[in-house]
Tab-separated table of C-alpha atoms in Angstrom:
chain	number	residue	atom	x	y	z
D	351	MET	CA	0.000	0.000	0.000
D	352	SER	CA	2.794	2.455	0.845
D	353	SER	CA	4.318	2.306	-2.622
D	354	SER	CA	0.928	3.016	-4.191
D	355	LEU	CA	0.419	5.938	-1.800
D	356	ILE	CA	3.719	7.417	-2.817
D	357	SER	CA	3.208	6.758	-6.521
D	358	ARG	CA	-0.146	8.578	-6.314
D	359	SER	CA	1.440	11.592	-4.637
D	360	HIS	CA	2.507	14.253	-7.036
D	361	HIS	CA	4.608	17.215	-6.069
D	362	ILE	CA	5.066	20.191	-8.366
D	363	ASP	CA	8.275	22.169	-8.236
D	364	PHE	CA	6.794	25.464	-9.369
D	365	ASP	CA	10.185	27.173	-9.601
D	366	SER	CA	11.318	24.688	-12.220
D	367	VAL	CA	8.092	24.639	-14.254
D	368	PHE	CA	8.220	28.404	-14.635
D	369	ARG	CA	11.537	27.953	-16.461
D	370	PHE	CA	9.973	25.750	-19.182
D	371	ASP	CA	10.332	26.983	-22.743
D	372	ASP	CA	6.680	26.209	-23.513
D	373	ALA	CA	4.620	29.363	-22.875
D	374	GLY	CA	1.342	27.406	-22.868
D	375	ILE	CA	2.498	25.058	-20.122
D	376	VAL	CA	3.923	27.934	-18.073
D	377	GLN	CA	0.628	29.808	-18.391
D	378	MET	CA	-1.292	26.721	-17.257
D	379	PHE	CA	0.883	26.448	-14.128
D	380	GLU	CA	0.445	30.185	-13.504
D	381	SER	CA	-3.306	29.549	-13.548
D	382	LEU	CA	-2.850	26.894	-10.852
D	383	VAL	CA	-0.974	29.424	-8.728
D	384	THR	CA	-3.729	32.004	-9.243
D	385	THR	CA	-6.348	29.533	-8.008
D	386	GLY	CA	-4.559	29.166	-4.672
D	387	LEU	CA	-3.285	25.608	-5.159
D	388	MET	CA	0.446	26.343	-5.080
D	389	GLU	CA	1.015	25.508	-1.409
D	390	PHE	CA	-1.088	22.353	-1.655
D	391	MET	CA	0.588	21.029	-4.786
D	392	GLY	CA	4.060	22.398	-4.129
D	393	CYS	CA	4.461	21.684	-0.417
D	394	PRO	CA	7.728	20.035	0.702
D	395	ALA	CA	7.915	16.397	-0.382
D	396	ILE	CA	8.164	14.532	2.921
D	397	PHE	CA	7.141	10.892	3.333
D	398	HIS	CA	6.686	8.796	6.435
D	399	GLU	CA	5.552	5.506	4.921
D	400	SER	CA	4.667	3.617	8.078
D	401	ALA	CA	2.741	6.598	9.456
D	402	LEU	CA	0.795	6.910	6.189
D	403	ILE	CA	-0.162	3.248	6.219
D	404	GLU	CA	-1.313	3.534	9.819
D	405	PHE	CA	-3.157	6.795	9.122
D	406	PHE	CA	-5.287	5.195	6.411
D	407	ALA	CA	-5.726	1.893	8.253
D	408	ASN	CA	-7.121	3.687	11.319
D	409	GLY	CA	-8.739	6.656	9.590
D	410	SER	CA	-12.388	7.627	9.625
D	411	VAL	CA	-14.622	10.679	9.580
D	412	ARG	CA	-16.118	11.836	12.868
D	413	ASP	CA	-18.061	15.060	13.385
D	414	GLY	CA	-16.869	16.354	10.015
D	415	MET	CA	-13.201	15.808	10.888
D	416	VAL	CA	-10.743	13.252	9.575
D	417	VAL	CA	-9.532	11.265	12.575
D	418	SER	CA	-6.972	8.516	12.936
D	419	THR	CA	-4.292	7.179	15.232
D	420	ILE	CA	-0.611	6.910	14.450
D	421	GLY	CA	1.615	5.138	16.945
D	422	GLY	CA	-1.191	5.269	19.494
D	423	ILE	CA	-1.493	9.053	19.175
D	424	ALA	CA	-4.820	10.518	18.082
D	425	VAL	CA	-4.739	12.663	14.950
D	426	GLU	CA	-7.591	15.015	14.070
D	427	ILE	CA	-7.698	17.080	10.900
D	428	SER	CA	-10.443	19.657	10.615
D	429	GLU	CA	-11.425	21.318	7.371
D	430	SER	CA	-10.160	24.667	8.668
D	431	VAL	CA	-6.733	23.286	9.689
D	432	PHE	CA	-6.471	21.544	6.315
D	433	ALA	CA	-7.263	24.796	4.490
D	434	GLU	CA	-5.026	26.993	6.645
D	435	THR	CA	-2.045	24.654	6.327
D	436	PHE	CA	-2.112	24.867	2.535
D	437	GLY	CA	-3.575	28.346	2.098
D	438	LEU	CA	-6.595	26.953	0.270
D	439	PRO	CA	-9.310	29.366	-0.848
D	440	THR	CA	-12.481	29.065	1.210
D	441	GLU	CA	-14.797	31.025	-1.056
D	442	GLY	CA	-16.152	30.164	-4.445
D	443	LEU	CA	-17.957	27.335	-6.149
D	444	THR	CA	-18.570	24.099	-4.303
D	445	ASP	CA	-20.821	22.722	-7.037
D	446	LEU	CA	-18.985	22.346	-10.331
D	447	SER	CA	-22.218	22.487	-12.296
D	448	GLU	CA	-22.301	26.207	-11.451
D	449	VAL	CA	-19.367	27.003	-13.762
D	450	PRO	CA	-20.877	29.608	-16.128
D	451	ARG	CA	-22.089	28.111	-19.408
D	452	ASN	CA	-20.492	30.845	-21.503
D	453	LEU	CA	-17.091	29.906	-20.057
D	454	LEU	CA	-17.731	26.233	-20.790
D	455	SER	CA	-18.413	27.163	-24.386
D	456	ASP	CA	-15.219	29.242	-24.471
D	457	GLY	CA	-13.299	26.303	-23.012
D	458	GLN	CA	-14.572	23.952	-25.694
D	459	SER	CA	-12.806	26.101	-28.293
D	460	PHE	CA	-9.865	27.228	-26.172
D	461	PHE	CA	-8.792	23.726	-25.059
D	462	SER	CA	-9.216	22.143	-28.486
D	463	ALA	CA	-6.100	20.987	-30.312
D	464	SER	CA	-7.885	21.618	-33.623
D	465	GLU	CA	-10.268	24.166	-35.083
D	466	LYS	CA	-13.197	22.019	-33.953
D	467	GLU	CA	-14.779	22.506	-30.520
D	468	VAL	CA	-14.366	19.603	-28.127
D	469	SER	CA	-17.121	18.099	-26.042
D	470	THR	CA	-17.092	18.650	-22.280
D	471	SER	CA	-16.383	14.907	-22.104
D	472	CYS	CA	-13.694	14.180	-24.649
D	473	LEU	CA	-10.560	12.223	-25.336
D	474	LYS	CA	-7.395	13.802	-24.016
D	475	LYS	CA	-5.769	13.646	-27.442
D	476	GLU	CA	-8.388	16.151	-28.655
D	477	ILE	CA	-7.093	18.932	-26.399
D	478	LYS	CA	-3.887	20.980	-26.361
D	479	MET	CA	-0.880	19.520	-24.571
D	480	GLN	CA	-0.964	21.902	-21.597
D	481	TYR	CA	-4.597	20.984	-20.927
D	482	ARG	CA	-3.811	17.278	-21.190
D	483	LEU	CA	-1.292	17.919	-18.443
D	484	LEU	CA	-3.836	19.920	-16.431
D	485	SER	CA	-6.351	17.090	-16.787
D	486	ASP	CA	-3.776	14.624	-15.448
D	487	ILE	CA	-2.879	16.923	-12.558
D	488	LEU	CA	-6.532	17.217	-11.577
D	489	ALA	CA	-7.140	13.481	-11.855
D	490	LYS	CA	-3.978	12.247	-10.183
D	491	SER	CA	-2.958	14.977	-7.751
D	492	LEU	CA	-6.203	16.560	-6.613
D	493	PHE	CA	-8.848	13.892	-7.004
D	494	VAL	CA	-6.504	10.887	-6.771
D	495	LYS	CA	-8.183	8.758	-9.384
D	496	ALA	CA	-6.856	5.365	-10.333
D	497	GLY	CA	-7.123	3.837	-13.771
D	498	SER	CA	-6.941	5.115	-17.313
D	499	PHE	CA	-6.678	8.800	-18.062
D	500	ASP	CA	-7.310	8.752	-21.805
D	501	ALA	CA	-10.538	10.692	-21.411
D	502	VAL	CA	-11.386	14.062	-19.918
D	503	THR	CA	-14.482	13.692	-17.747
D	504	ARG	CA	-17.128	16.392	-17.544
D	505	ASP	CA	-16.142	17.218	-13.945
D	506	ARG	CA	-12.505	17.575	-14.933
D	507	PHE	CA	-13.500	19.747	-17.891
D	508	LEU	CA	-15.533	21.965	-15.550
D	509	LEU	CA	-12.534	22.361	-13.232
D	510	MET	CA	-10.175	23.004	-16.135
D	511	THR	CA	-12.553	25.752	-17.250
D	512	ALA	CA	-12.770	27.238	-13.754
D	513	ILE	CA	-8.978	27.246	-13.370
D	514	THR	CA	-8.261	28.620	-16.840
D	515	PHE	CA	-10.893	31.363	-16.736
D	516	ASP	CA	-10.263	32.331	-13.092
D	517	VAL	CA	-13.580	31.201	-11.625
D	518	LYS	CA	-13.317	31.130	-7.836
D	519	VAL	CA	-13.468	27.593	-6.421
D	520	ASN	CA	-13.773	26.665	-2.756
D	521	TRP	CA	-10.771	24.331	-2.818
D	522	ARG	CA	-10.999	23.847	0.935
D	523	ASN	CA	-14.399	22.219	0.568
D	524	LEU	CA	-13.590	20.182	-2.542
D	525	LEU	CA	-10.220	18.811	-1.442
D	526	PHE	CA	-11.204	18.136	2.158
D	527	GLY	CA	-14.173	16.223	0.760
D	528	VAL	CA	-11.735	14.036	-1.185
D	529	LEU	CA	-9.655	13.463	1.966
D	530	LYS	CA	-12.772	12.434	3.898
D	531	GLU	CA	-13.643	9.949	1.154
D	532	MET	CA	-10.129	8.493	1.401
D	533	VAL	CA	-10.623	7.522	5.050
D	534	THR	CA	-14.242	6.425	4.726
D	535	PRO	CA	-14.430	2.628	5.066
D	536	ASP	CA	-15.488	0.825	1.877
D	537	SER	CA	-15.073	4.003	-0.178
D	538	ARG	CA	-13.950	3.520	-3.763
D	539	GLN	CA	-11.809	6.665	-3.497
D	540	ALA	CA	-8.128	5.886	-4.053
D	541	LYS	CA	-5.773	6.795	-1.217
D	542	GLY	CA	-3.424	9.699	-1.789
D	543	TYR	CA	-2.331	13.128	-0.502
D	544	ALA	CA	0.673	11.360	1.060
D	545	ILE	CA	2.847	14.470	0.933
D	546	GLN	CA	0.106	16.696	2.331
D	547	ILE	CA	-0.799	14.279	5.139
D	548	CYS	CA	2.856	14.103	6.185
D	549	VAL	CA	2.967	17.912	6.299
D	550	LEU	CA	-0.144	17.993	8.496
């Protein structure tokens, strides 16, 4: 389990990505910074494998908090501590379906690798390279999905649109919700956030 936790943890070295020669990719990473995700995705890469395994083995949600024990010591992570630790925005959309339709339409043209608009659920090969990368970052780093990433789901497309067109998103609510799913028994949510949990 520990190796899968670590392989699902992605750290972005923002200093190095801003030195890329590809202006489109640099702009995409600048959009991630603007959304308030830099501290979450670029926090120091620290791993404590045995503690992570124990955290998930003993984890659950109680009174809206993620709770666990590590080495016999109780660990409680509230949504506010989670947000404060990573400087996550607390205002904005919590329901992705509220992304403005006009921006979705703009995204269908803007993300497309051709002259033809893409669907809000499309194959990754249909969109520009920097948005393929953004789709992967959202799937693997933020929502910790396992499996194939050949397609861009509607939810991912909505988030890509929000990030690209500077729509405010309540990342505290969305990402803490993912963390709660990770520790919920029998959840199908893949385990992840190894770097972030070690920071907490």
